[in-house]
């Protein structure tokens, strides 16, 4: 008789890399006979996959753990055991402090050790807690199971239509506001063959789009099958050859690593979508220097110009921080000027908040809260107007939509345009996983609405452009 299944509830905070990591933890746990459930109430294991980017991240984790306390107690009274594990960047940053402050936590595990999760849980069961936050010698990707051990994501043929694939982790840039180099460690790239084989498995399970992930993804330099280090551009060209894979995207990029070869990939690779997340953070050279971004606002402008020359329909997304220590009114005006010059289809913007352990956290010239709030308000109004104008320009156009899954209402499907806009349409469910021409009829706050421009053609592929890369200097 097979062993009864145990249940795991994984709560994911933060970025797409954490979403990817959660699916990989589910894969590891599936091998140990765990099945995912949608709520923590009756789970045998609760994993909080945490993010350190937002303000007071650690405090939020402690409150979440506090909410689990009665559930754990109820399980104990019912003769069950509920284990609680804290994973992700807060786990890496706080380590033992977590179990000191929240003794009901059984295990703390950093992002580089997810392949060891079952062993860590077993150690905790012996009379824990168990902490695993050292960077291990072995590469976790060599020890994680193949994609597909657990189905968490909406299904195409068993997997998501748009899949995440981590190709690179960590960062060596040490921007003065950022915790990533401390929580995720030094930049490390996965070998090309490992990535290609994972991408092929995603496609076999129904993926038509793959989003390559990395904290500094365009710094990718993984070992190629020819013994050389391959760039992200070369990797994208190789992935473009996979039959059945129709769309490629990548995030998050640093302007310094936007090489001529990668810019040319946007011109030459038909499967590479015309959308790029390229954080600028500030438009003031003085603040960019204090942030240790190692480029000027005009460098960024020139880069955008080259990208748009290579791919005229490229839509840009960005990240901005307002109220960085020392930011004056005129520095902020420089940021507004950069945003006005570039024109974003979408952007994330935040008030600066100190991250313990980062150089900027100790700066004496912190900007007052109300000043930060007023600047953020002004910046977001401009970004919002740009996004609204970008979306409004789609009205009446026919765009290729990758149909990803059923929508909330019966008969409704949702997909994405090449520019990552959510598109809702009423159409038969059997076109999920195909690319369809959709005429955009209405523009909503968060989605475009449309209908099939002609009767559905299953598996229609977009028009191709040539797939070999030149270089742009
Ligand atoms: S490049 Fe990105 S991940 Fe790296 S330190 Fe700077 S902000 Fe953080």
Short mmCIF file of C-alpha atoms and ligand atoms in Angstrom, two decimals:
data_model
loop_
_atom_site.label_atom_id
_atom_site.label_comp_id
_atom_site.label_asym_id
_atom_site.label_seq_id
_atom_site.Cartn_x
_atom_site.Cartn_y
_atom_site.Cartn_z
CA UNK A 1 0.00 0.00 0.00
CA UNK A 2 1.41 3.42 -0.89
CA UNK A 3 2.21 5.87 1.91
CA UNK A 4 -0.59 8.40 2.63
CA UNK A 5 0.09 11.79 1.08
CA UNK A 6 1.09 14.67 3.30
CA UNK A 7 -0.05 18.18 2.47
CA UNK A 8 1.92 21.39 2.00
CA UNK A 9 0.75 24.97 1.76
CA UNK A 10 3.29 27.34 0.24
CA UNK A 11 2.75 31.08 0.55
CA UNK A 12 4.85 33.11 -1.84
CA UNK A 13 5.81 36.75 -1.39
CA UNK A 14 7.62 39.07 -3.77
CA UNK A 15 9.12 38.57 -7.17
CA UNK A 16 8.77 36.03 -9.96
CA UNK A 17 11.96 34.33 -8.80
CA UNK A 18 10.20 33.45 -5.57
CA UNK A 19 7.26 32.11 -7.59
CA UNK A 20 9.70 29.92 -9.50
CA UNK A 21 11.42 28.84 -6.27
CA UNK A 22 8.07 27.88 -4.74
CA UNK A 23 7.30 25.58 -7.67
CA UNK A 24 10.75 24.01 -7.29
CA UNK A 25 10.20 23.46 -3.55
CA UNK A 26 6.85 21.86 -4.41
CA UNK A 27 8.72 19.59 -6.87
CA UNK A 28 11.20 18.59 -4.15
CA UNK A 29 8.37 17.93 -1.71
CA UNK A 30 6.32 15.97 -4.28
CA UNK A 31 9.19 13.48 -4.33
CA UNK A 32 8.63 13.13 -0.57
CA UNK A 33 4.92 12.41 -1.08
CA UNK A 34 3.59 15.91 -0.33
CA UNK A 35 0.71 17.32 -2.32
CA UNK A 36 0.01 21.08 -2.48
CA UNK A 37 -3.16 22.47 -0.84
CA UNK A 38 -4.72 25.90 -1.15
CA UNK A 39 -4.88 26.92 2.52
CA UNK A 40 -2.82 26.35 5.67
CA UNK A 41 -5.68 25.11 7.93
CA UNK A 42 -5.10 21.39 7.52
CA UNK A 43 -1.61 21.41 6.03
CA UNK A 44 1.11 19.18 7.46
CA UNK A 45 3.69 21.69 6.33
CA UNK A 46 3.43 25.45 5.81
CA UNK A 47 6.25 27.13 3.88
CA UNK A 48 6.49 30.93 3.88
CA UNK A 49 8.65 31.87 0.90
CA UNK A 50 9.58 35.39 1.92
CA UNK A 51 10.82 38.54 0.22
CA UNK A 52 13.13 41.15 1.72
CA UNK A 53 12.53 43.95 -0.77
CA UNK A 54 9.56 45.68 0.82
CA UNK A 55 9.68 47.82 3.93
CA UNK A 56 9.54 46.00 7.29
CA UNK A 57 9.73 42.65 5.48
CA UNK A 58 10.90 40.73 8.54
CA UNK A 59 8.15 42.19 10.76
CA UNK A 60 5.54 41.07 8.24
CA UNK A 61 6.93 37.53 8.37
CA UNK A 62 6.71 37.49 12.16
CA UNK A 63 3.06 38.60 12.01
CA UNK A 64 2.31 35.88 9.47
CA UNK A 65 3.97 33.27 11.68
CA UNK A 66 1.86 34.60 14.59
CA UNK A 67 -1.30 33.96 12.55
CA UNK A 68 -0.21 30.33 12.08
CA UNK A 69 0.20 29.74 15.82
CA UNK A 70 -3.46 28.80 16.55
CA UNK A 71 -3.49 26.49 13.52
CA UNK A 72 -0.39 24.70 14.74
CA UNK A 73 -1.91 24.39 18.20
CA UNK A 74 -5.19 23.04 16.78
CA UNK A 75 -3.24 20.46 14.79
CA UNK A 76 -1.40 19.40 17.95
CA UNK A 77 -4.67 19.00 19.84
CA UNK A 78 -6.01 16.86 16.99
CA UNK A 79 -2.93 14.63 17.24
CA UNK A 80 -1.35 15.98 14.04
CA UNK A 81 1.93 17.74 13.47
CA UNK A 82 2.13 20.95 11.51
CA UNK A 83 5.64 22.01 10.57
CA UNK A 84 6.35 25.65 9.72
CA UNK A 85 9.29 26.54 7.49
CA UNK A 86 10.47 30.03 6.59
CA UNK A 87 12.29 30.21 3.24
CA UNK A 88 13.41 32.98 0.90
CA UNK A 89 15.36 36.18 1.41
CA UNK A 90 14.11 36.99 4.93
CA UNK A 91 15.18 33.49 6.00
CA UNK A 92 18.62 34.13 4.51
CA UNK A 93 18.95 37.56 6.12
CA UNK A 94 17.54 36.76 9.58
CA UNK A 95 18.67 33.12 10.05
CA UNK A 96 18.62 32.03 13.69
CA UNK A 97 16.94 35.26 14.74
CA UNK A 98 13.70 33.85 13.30
CA UNK A 99 13.52 30.87 15.65
CA UNK A 100 14.71 33.02 18.54
CA UNK A 101 11.78 35.40 18.02
CA UNK A 102 9.26 32.84 16.76
CA UNK A 103 9.96 29.46 18.41
CA UNK A 104 7.02 27.83 16.61
CA UNK A 105 9.08 27.95 13.39
CA UNK A 106 10.57 24.50 12.77
CA UNK A 107 12.90 25.25 9.88
CA UNK A 108 14.65 28.23 8.28
CA UNK A 109 16.10 27.65 4.83
CA UNK A 110 17.89 30.01 2.45
CA UNK A 111 17.23 30.14 -1.31
CA UNK A 112 20.41 28.24 -2.24
CA UNK A 113 19.45 25.16 -0.20
CA UNK A 114 15.95 24.20 -1.40
CA UNK A 115 17.17 20.82 -2.63
CA UNK A 116 17.95 20.07 1.02
CA UNK A 117 14.45 20.94 2.26
CA UNK A 118 13.37 17.33 3.07
CA UNK A 119 16.56 16.73 5.08
CA UNK A 120 16.09 20.02 6.94
CA UNK A 121 12.47 19.12 7.77
CA UNK A 122 13.57 15.66 8.94
CA UNK A 123 16.18 17.27 11.19
CA UNK A 124 13.54 19.61 12.60
CA UNK A 125 11.22 16.64 13.27
CA UNK A 126 13.97 15.06 15.39
CA UNK A 127 13.63 17.92 17.85
CA UNK A 128 14.35 21.06 15.76
CA UNK A 129 14.55 23.81 14.91
CA UNK A 130 16.76 23.31 11.87
CA UNK A 131 18.51 26.24 10.20
CA UNK A 132 20.13 26.05 6.76
CA UNK A 133 21.34 29.41 5.54
CA UNK A 134 24.97 28.74 4.59
CA UNK A 135 25.68 28.84 0.88
CA UNK A 136 26.15 25.13 0.05
CA UNK A 137 29.13 23.83 -1.97
CA UNK A 138 26.94 21.92 -4.39
CA UNK A 139 24.71 23.59 -7.00
CA UNK A 140 21.07 23.21 -5.97
CA UNK A 141 20.00 22.96 -9.63
CA UNK A 142 22.00 19.73 -9.96
CA UNK A 143 19.96 18.27 -7.11
CA UNK A 144 16.46 19.60 -7.72
CA UNK A 145 14.06 17.16 -9.41
CA UNK A 146 13.06 17.60 -13.02
CA UNK A 147 10.31 20.13 -13.70
CA UNK A 148 6.87 18.60 -13.28
CA UNK A 149 6.97 16.91 -9.88
CA UNK A 150 4.00 19.02 -8.78
CA UNK A 151 1.30 20.83 -10.66
CA UNK A 152 0.75 24.14 -8.90
CA UNK A 153 0.33 26.33 -11.93
CA UNK A 154 -2.61 26.44 -14.31
CA UNK A 155 -2.34 23.72 -16.87
CA UNK A 156 -1.67 23.64 -20.58
CA UNK A 157 -0.75 19.98 -20.97
CA UNK A 158 0.09 19.70 -17.27
CA UNK A 159 2.06 22.90 -16.85
CA UNK A 160 1.64 26.63 -17.30
CA UNK A 161 1.31 28.17 -20.77
CA UNK A 162 3.74 30.86 -19.65
CA UNK A 163 6.51 29.39 -17.50
CA UNK A 164 9.22 30.95 -15.35
CA UNK A 165 12.75 29.64 -15.64
CA UNK A 166 15.55 30.91 -13.39
CA UNK A 167 18.81 31.15 -15.35
CA UNK A 168 20.89 33.28 -13.01
CA UNK A 169 20.87 34.12 -9.31
CA UNK A 170 22.61 36.63 -7.09
CA UNK A 171 24.27 39.89 -7.97
CA UNK A 172 27.73 41.46 -7.78
CA UNK A 173 26.62 45.04 -8.38
CA UNK A 174 26.07 46.10 -4.74
CA UNK A 175 23.77 49.05 -5.43
CA UNK A 176 23.83 50.91 -2.15
CA UNK A 177 20.10 50.42 -1.37
CA UNK A 178 19.76 46.73 -2.22
CA UNK A 179 19.90 43.57 -0.11
CA UNK A 180 20.09 41.09 -3.00
CA UNK A 181 23.90 40.67 -3.01
CA UNK A 182 23.65 39.78 0.69
CA UNK A 183 20.57 37.52 0.59
CA UNK A 184 21.09 35.79 -2.74
CA UNK A 185 24.89 35.89 -2.82
CA UNK A 186 27.33 36.36 -5.66
CA UNK A 187 26.19 36.25 -9.27
CA UNK A 188 25.97 32.65 -10.56
CA UNK A 189 24.66 31.46 -13.92
CA UNK A 190 23.24 28.02 -14.74
CA UNK A 191 24.84 26.05 -17.57
CA UNK A 192 23.20 26.38 -21.00
CA UNK A 193 22.45 22.65 -21.38
CA UNK A 194 20.60 22.57 -18.04
CA UNK A 195 18.47 25.56 -19.06
CA UNK A 196 17.71 24.21 -22.53
CA UNK A 197 16.61 20.89 -21.13
CA UNK A 198 14.38 22.56 -18.52
CA UNK A 199 12.87 24.78 -21.25
CA UNK A 200 12.18 21.72 -23.43
CA UNK A 201 10.41 20.02 -20.54
CA UNK A 202 8.27 23.12 -19.99
CA UNK A 203 7.33 23.11 -23.68
CA UNK A 204 6.51 19.39 -23.55
CA UNK A 205 4.14 20.19 -20.66
CA UNK A 206 2.35 22.90 -22.65
CA UNK A 207 4.42 26.07 -22.22
CA UNK A 208 4.42 28.39 -25.24
CA UNK A 209 6.21 31.23 -23.49
CA UNK A 210 9.20 31.23 -21.17
CA UNK A 211 10.24 34.13 -18.97
CA UNK A 212 13.92 33.82 -18.07
CA UNK A 213 14.53 35.06 -14.55
CA UNK A 214 17.53 36.40 -12.72
CA UNK A 215 18.21 39.14 -10.20
CA UNK A 216 20.62 40.55 -12.78
CA UNK A 217 19.55 38.40 -15.71
CA UNK A 218 21.45 40.20 -18.46
CA UNK A 219 24.71 39.58 -16.57
CA UNK A 220 24.10 35.91 -17.48
CA UNK A 221 27.30 34.09 -18.47
CA UNK A 222 26.59 30.38 -18.17
CA UNK A 223 28.86 27.57 -19.38
CA UNK A 224 27.96 26.64 -22.94
CA UNK A 225 28.20 23.18 -24.51
CA UNK A 226 31.26 24.38 -26.46
CA UNK A 227 33.17 25.12 -23.24
CA UNK A 228 32.78 28.89 -23.62
CA UNK A 229 30.76 31.21 -21.39
CA UNK A 230 27.55 32.10 -23.22
CA UNK A 231 25.90 35.50 -22.98
CA UNK A 232 22.16 35.99 -22.47
CA UNK A 233 21.85 36.89 -26.16
CA UNK A 234 23.40 33.57 -27.19
CA UNK A 235 21.19 31.70 -24.74
CA UNK A 236 18.09 33.43 -26.13
CA UNK A 237 19.10 32.51 -29.69
CA UNK A 238 19.54 28.86 -28.66
CA UNK A 239 16.17 28.80 -26.87
CA UNK A 240 14.55 30.33 -29.95
CA UNK A 241 15.34 27.10 -31.78
CA UNK A 242 13.04 25.05 -29.54
CA UNK A 243 10.08 23.96 -31.60
CA UNK A 244 6.72 24.78 -29.99
CA UNK A 245 8.20 27.62 -27.92
CA UNK A 246 6.72 30.82 -29.35
CA UNK A 247 7.69 33.61 -26.96
CA UNK A 248 10.69 34.54 -24.85
CA UNK A 249 11.06 37.25 -22.24
CA UNK A 250 13.63 38.02 -19.56
CA UNK A 251 13.78 40.03 -16.37
CA UNK A 252 15.34 41.88 -14.42
CA UNK A 253 18.08 43.72 -16.27
CA UNK A 254 20.74 46.24 -15.29
CA UNK A 255 21.45 48.98 -17.88
CA UNK A 256 25.21 48.30 -17.64
CA UNK A 257 24.77 44.74 -18.90
CA UNK A 258 22.67 45.70 -21.93
CA UNK A 259 25.33 44.69 -24.48
CA UNK A 260 25.28 45.43 -28.22
CA UNK A 261 24.70 41.72 -28.80
CA UNK A 262 21.65 41.73 -26.54
CA UNK A 263 20.25 44.86 -28.18
CA UNK A 264 20.71 43.11 -31.54
CA UNK A 265 18.80 40.10 -30.18
CA UNK A 266 15.78 42.39 -29.80
CA UNK A 267 16.12 43.21 -33.50
CA UNK A 268 16.87 39.70 -34.73
CA UNK A 269 14.98 37.18 -32.62
CA UNK A 270 11.34 36.97 -33.64
CA UNK A 271 10.42 35.07 -30.49
CA UNK A 272 11.87 37.70 -28.16
CA UNK A 273 8.91 39.86 -27.16
CA UNK A 274 9.07 43.66 -27.60
CA UNK A 275 8.95 44.43 -23.89
CA UNK A 276 11.86 45.15 -21.58
CA UNK A 277 12.00 45.84 -17.86
CA UNK A 278 14.97 48.17 -17.50
CA UNK A 279 15.19 49.82 -14.07
CA UNK A 280 16.54 53.38 -14.05
CA UNK A 281 15.91 54.06 -10.32
CA UNK A 282 16.63 57.81 -10.66
CA UNK A 283 17.14 60.47 -13.32
CA UNK A 284 19.68 62.44 -11.29
CA UNK A 285 23.37 61.72 -11.93
CA UNK A 286 24.21 62.72 -8.36
CA UNK A 287 21.72 60.22 -6.93
CA UNK A 288 22.65 57.52 -9.45
CA UNK A 289 26.25 57.87 -8.26
CA UNK A 290 25.16 57.66 -4.61
CA UNK A 291 23.14 54.56 -5.50
CA UNK A 292 26.30 53.10 -7.12
CA UNK A 293 24.41 52.39 -10.33
CA UNK A 294 27.54 53.19 -12.38
CA UNK A 295 25.74 54.93 -15.24
CA UNK A 296 24.35 58.40 -15.85
CA UNK A 297 20.84 59.43 -16.85
CA UNK A 298 22.09 60.24 -20.34
CA UNK A 299 23.73 56.80 -20.61
CA UNK A 300 20.28 55.38 -19.93
CA UNK A 301 18.68 57.69 -22.53
CA UNK A 302 21.24 56.64 -25.14
CA UNK A 303 20.63 52.99 -24.34
CA UNK A 304 16.88 53.40 -24.81
CA UNK A 305 17.53 55.12 -28.13
CA UNK A 306 19.63 52.18 -29.34
CA UNK A 307 17.04 49.67 -28.17
CA UNK A 308 14.23 51.52 -29.93
CA UNK A 309 16.28 51.79 -33.08
CA UNK A 310 16.79 48.03 -32.96
CA UNK A 311 13.16 47.30 -32.12
CA UNK A 312 10.91 50.29 -32.80
CA UNK A 313 7.84 48.79 -31.09
CA UNK A 314 9.75 48.01 -27.87
CA UNK A 315 7.75 48.89 -24.74
CA UNK A 316 9.73 49.78 -21.65
CA UNK A 317 9.04 49.12 -18.03
CA UNK A 318 11.09 50.58 -15.18
CA UNK A 319 11.74 50.81 -11.45
CA UNK A 320 12.11 54.10 -9.62
CA UNK A 321 13.03 55.00 -6.05
CA UNK A 322 12.09 58.46 -4.78
CA UNK A 323 13.47 60.06 -1.64
CA UNK A 324 16.84 58.27 -1.73
CA UNK A 325 19.10 59.83 0.96
CA UNK A 326 20.23 63.29 -0.16
CA UNK A 327 17.67 63.58 -2.99
CA UNK A 328 16.85 67.28 -3.45
CA UNK A 329 13.89 68.82 -5.29
CA UNK A 330 16.05 69.33 -8.35
CA UNK A 331 17.28 65.70 -8.26
CA UNK A 332 13.67 64.63 -8.22
CA UNK A 333 12.89 66.94 -11.15
CA UNK A 334 15.65 65.16 -13.07
CA UNK A 335 13.82 61.88 -12.46
CA UNK A 336 10.58 63.40 -13.75
CA UNK A 337 12.47 64.63 -16.81
CA UNK A 338 13.91 61.18 -17.52
CA UNK A 339 10.47 59.58 -17.25
CA UNK A 340 9.00 62.21 -19.57
CA UNK A 341 11.83 61.67 -22.09
CA UNK A 342 11.67 57.88 -22.11
CA UNK A 343 7.93 57.20 -21.86
CA UNK A 344 7.10 53.98 -20.04
CA UNK A 345 4.40 51.44 -20.81
CA UNK A 346 4.49 50.36 -17.18
CA UNK A 347 6.65 51.01 -14.13
CA UNK A 348 7.13 50.27 -10.44
CA UNK A 349 7.90 53.16 -8.14
CA UNK A 350 8.63 53.21 -4.43
CA UNK A 351 9.57 55.52 -1.61
CA UNK A 352 13.11 54.79 -0.45
CA UNK A 353 13.12 52.80 2.77
CA UNK A 354 16.33 51.68 4.46
CA UNK A 355 17.31 48.01 4.33
CA UNK A 356 19.39 47.03 7.35
CA UNK A 357 22.95 46.13 6.36
CA UNK A 358 22.99 48.21 3.14
CA UNK A 359 25.24 51.30 2.91
CA UNK A 360 22.40 53.74 2.17
CA UNK A 361 20.54 52.70 5.33
CA UNK A 362 23.15 54.51 7.46
CA UNK A 363 23.24 57.72 5.40
CA UNK A 364 22.68 60.81 7.54
CA UNK A 365 20.67 62.80 4.99
CA UNK A 366 17.47 60.72 4.92
CA UNK A 367 14.55 62.47 3.22
CA UNK A 368 11.48 63.28 5.35
CA UNK A 369 8.48 60.96 4.95
CA UNK A 370 5.99 63.60 3.72
CA UNK A 371 8.48 64.80 1.07
CA UNK A 372 8.91 61.24 -0.18
CA UNK A 373 5.14 60.74 -0.25
CA UNK A 374 4.56 63.93 -2.26
CA UNK A 375 7.28 63.02 -4.78
CA UNK A 376 5.95 59.50 -5.18
CA UNK A 377 2.47 60.87 -5.80
CA UNK A 378 3.76 63.19 -8.52
CA UNK A 379 5.88 60.51 -10.17
CA UNK A 380 3.11 57.93 -10.12
CA UNK A 381 0.68 60.40 -11.71
CA UNK A 382 3.09 60.81 -14.64
CA UNK A 383 3.78 57.07 -14.95
CA UNK A 384 0.08 56.31 -14.77
CA UNK A 385 -0.72 58.80 -17.53
CA UNK A 386 1.99 57.20 -19.72
CA UNK A 387 0.63 53.71 -19.08
CA UNK A 388 -2.93 54.84 -19.81
CA UNK A 389 -1.84 56.43 -23.09
CA UNK A 390 0.13 53.32 -24.08
CA UNK A 391 -2.87 51.06 -23.46
CA UNK A 392 -5.34 53.48 -25.11
CA UNK A 393 -3.27 53.33 -28.30
CA UNK A 394 -4.25 49.64 -28.61
CA UNK A 395 -7.92 50.52 -29.14
CA UNK A 396 -9.07 49.15 -32.51
CA UNK A 397 -5.77 47.36 -33.21
CA UNK A 398 -5.45 43.63 -33.80
CA UNK A 399 -2.71 42.11 -31.65
CA UNK A 400 -1.32 38.60 -31.23
CA UNK A 401 -2.46 37.25 -27.87
CA UNK A 402 -1.05 34.15 -26.21
CA UNK A 403 -4.14 32.69 -24.54
CA UNK A 404 -3.05 31.48 -21.11
CA UNK A 405 -6.05 30.30 -19.10
CA UNK A 406 -9.77 30.62 -18.40
CA UNK A 407 -10.86 33.95 -16.94
CA UNK A 408 -13.03 34.50 -13.87
CA UNK A 409 -16.31 34.58 -15.79
CA UNK A 410 -17.68 31.55 -17.71
CA UNK A 411 -16.64 31.60 -21.36
CA UNK A 412 -13.93 34.17 -20.72
CA UNK A 413 -10.25 33.55 -21.46
CA UNK A 414 -7.21 35.61 -20.52
CA UNK A 415 -3.93 36.03 -22.28
CA UNK A 416 -1.11 38.47 -22.91
CA UNK A 417 -0.24 40.80 -25.75
CA UNK A 418 3.39 40.93 -26.96
CA UNK A 419 3.74 43.97 -24.63
CA UNK A 420 2.70 41.96 -21.57
CA UNK A 421 -0.73 43.58 -21.32
CA UNK A 422 -3.44 41.30 -19.90
CA UNK A 423 -6.13 40.73 -22.56
CA UNK A 424 -9.56 39.30 -21.83
CA UNK A 425 -11.73 37.78 -24.53
CA UNK A 426 -14.77 35.53 -24.89
CA UNK A 427 -13.70 32.51 -26.92
CA UNK A 428 -13.77 28.70 -26.85
CA UNK A 429 -11.57 27.14 -24.16
CA UNK A 430 -9.71 24.90 -26.62
CA UNK A 431 -7.60 27.84 -27.80
CA UNK A 432 -5.76 28.01 -24.45
CA UNK A 433 -2.08 27.62 -25.28
CA UNK A 434 -2.33 29.14 -28.76
CA UNK A 435 -1.54 32.57 -30.17
CA UNK A 436 -4.57 34.27 -31.70
CA UNK A 437 -5.14 37.61 -33.42
CA UNK A 438 -7.42 39.61 -31.13
CA UNK A 439 -9.11 42.87 -32.00
CA UNK A 440 -8.96 45.24 -29.03
CA UNK A 441 -12.37 46.78 -28.40
CA UNK A 442 -12.13 48.32 -24.94
CA UNK A 443 -9.46 49.45 -22.51
CA UNK A 444 -9.88 48.75 -18.79
CA UNK A 445 -7.84 49.83 -15.78
CA UNK A 446 -5.85 46.58 -15.66
CA UNK A 447 -6.76 44.73 -18.86
CA UNK A 448 -7.57 45.15 -22.51
CA UNK A 449 -10.81 43.59 -23.79
CA UNK A 450 -11.23 42.14 -27.25
CA UNK A 451 -12.53 39.39 -29.47
CA UNK A 452 -11.01 36.99 -31.97
CA UNK A 453 -10.23 38.85 -35.18
CA UNK A 454 -11.07 35.72 -37.15
CA UNK A 455 -12.24 32.20 -36.27
CA UNK A 456 -9.72 30.52 -33.95
CA UNK A 457 -6.85 28.74 -35.63
CA UNK A 458 -5.36 26.24 -33.20
CA UNK A 459 -1.64 26.67 -32.59
CA UNK A 460 -1.23 29.68 -34.86
CA UNK A 461 2.32 30.92 -34.63
CA UNK A 462 3.26 34.59 -35.01
CA UNK A 463 5.02 35.86 -38.10
CA UNK A 464 8.72 35.21 -37.75
CA UNK A 465 11.64 37.48 -38.23
CA UNK A 466 15.12 36.10 -38.82
CA UNK A 467 16.67 34.33 -35.82
CA UNK A 468 20.38 34.97 -36.02
CA UNK A 469 21.96 37.78 -34.07
CA UNK A 470 24.29 40.46 -35.33
CA UNK A 471 25.74 43.03 -32.95
CA UNK A 472 24.99 46.65 -32.20
CA UNK A 473 27.78 48.75 -30.81
S1 LIG B 1 21.73 45.35 -9.77
FE1 LIG B 1 19.67 44.96 -8.95
S2 LIG B 1 19.90 43.12 -7.67
FE2 LIG B 1 21.96 43.90 -8.03
S3 LIG B 1 22.40 45.21 -6.26
FE3 LIG B 1 21.57 46.56 -7.88
S4 LIG B 1 19.34 46.66 -7.50
FE4 LIG B 1 20.17 44.91 -6.31
#
